[in-house]
Amino acid sequence: MSISATASPVVAAGAVCWRIVDGKTVVLIVRRGDRADVGLPKGKVDPGETPPQTAVRELKEETGLSVTLGAPLQTIQYTMPGGKEKVVHFWAAEVSDAAVAASSFFPNAEIAAVQWLPIAKARAALSYDRDRDVLDEFEARVTAGRVRTFPIIALRHGKAIPRPGWDGPDATRPLMHRGRAQAISVAPAIAAWTPRKLISSTALRCLSTIEPTAAVTGLAISLKEAISQDAFADDESGMLKLVERRLAKRKPVVLCSHGPVIPHIVNEIAKATGEPDNRALRRAGELATGEYIVLHVSLDHPHDGLVAFETHAPHPG
């Protein structure tokens, strides 16, 4: 899934928030006070945002819940009453008991109430078939035991000073102003998946790209020569071992590397998880500067293929 926030149509983002209560999966619905309908929590992308960031912010504003995004669900599109088109991106988002206890929700003019319901009851309560379609996809993942996931995020460094214009070693090329802006733009969106580890190539342009994400998340950056362009060209084994370790850890991680290296990282993750040969996935791994791909691996069935993958770009502004 490739996502970019645009001015037209209206772009929004939300999630199927879920948790386990008494052994059953329950999901969150919202009752909107302004329209007296029942839906899944979502909201419009603000200027300067990209959809993953929006989803987390809107969930906090609408429901009082601080959440971590899981794997993407379908994107829906419909015509609003005024005739304008609206596109809404959805993710699954497991909600912890601590997040529920800390919720700051109170009824307001926009959201009159929030309610946790079993999937069947939530489906019956929803006002729109388009929301039911999203919920049906979510339920299929629950049934398959593939709703709990962890992400491996491969981030390509931002736009750097071109090699012909740089006198020093290639690894010391710095980011251009555009590259620094790209790095700042993607940081809050990457944080939507709450990474637990940040790993960067030793090249300056990669380290500088992941630094804003480190600032947002409060995580330290681990430098790994194995995913640098020069080291990979000499020997792929270091990258292969690093990917193997990250899959074994089953924790959300960001790997900041180079355009020629990332497709190989993606391919290795696909092979290790049993993902069938997938032309769309291969294309998705060919990132432009500042872009990233999120590979969602099942926690319970990590060798049954990827649950989903998605690519994201910096905000175009």
Phi, psi and omega in degrees: 000126178251131188232136167213142180277129180232163183287328181217129003288179175295131181249134180224170181210149180197196185204156164270102178279134184217158173201171180256125178232120181053040176081002181243146177280125175240151181234161185260130172241157180237140176256115186274127181287330185283333182238357179056037175241173182240129182210187173270146182295133181195169177193168185285147175291128177277158177306133179088351180267162164242160191306320180300319177298317180300315183303314181293316180296314182294323177297321178294316183289321185278323188243350183078006185261133171268119187233163171247132179289147171255221181280151180290149169253189185290158173261132181250153178221136180205167180264126180283164182307327180281358178098354181275146179280147178229135178242128182235124177264135181237148172232162164277149180210106177286136183248126181281160176300323180296321179294321178296316181295329183269001183302137181256019184295140167215146182303142181213183185296330182274313183242111182282327183198154170239151185210135174267126182223150169302156188303315182298318180290323177296318179301316180294329184280335184296143184277338190233141178298327181298323176289325177296323178298317177297316180295323178298319178296318177299314181299323178299324177290322177299312181299323181279355182071030184237027182272331177272125185224165168229144183262142165247117186253119177257118185248124174275139182302157179288176182298122181251165174302130182302149182303317181298337181264013183236127184275337185274185176301150183303323184293346182261004180297127181273168174288147169281173178304318178300319179296321178295320178295322177298316182298319179292322183295317186279342187303308181293334177288316176300323179297342179298338178263007177047064178300149178256347183212137175242123181235133183231147164304155180285351179294141183303320183295330176283314179302316180294329180289323184272348181301317177299326176294321176298320180294320181290319185270341184078015182266151172281159179255129177260121181272130181230116177299332186300332180255017172280156184295318182292314181295319180296322180296329180278323186198120182280346190298325180296318177296318181298318179294320180297314178299317179301317179295318182294322177294322180293326180291328180056043178234147178299130185218150173245130176244113180261117186216205191245158181307316180288341185267323187301319177302327178287323175298313180299316181297320181293320177296317179300313180297316184293334180265000180080020179289128177298156177306127192222107182298322180297321178293319178299316178296320182297332180283352179271079189276146168278168181301137179083353180274163177215154177241137179249118179256119185260118183251136179292131176291322185271333181225068188290350182251016179259026182088163179294142174288320180191165169217155182208148176242148181222150179242160172299159175298137185289346183290000000 
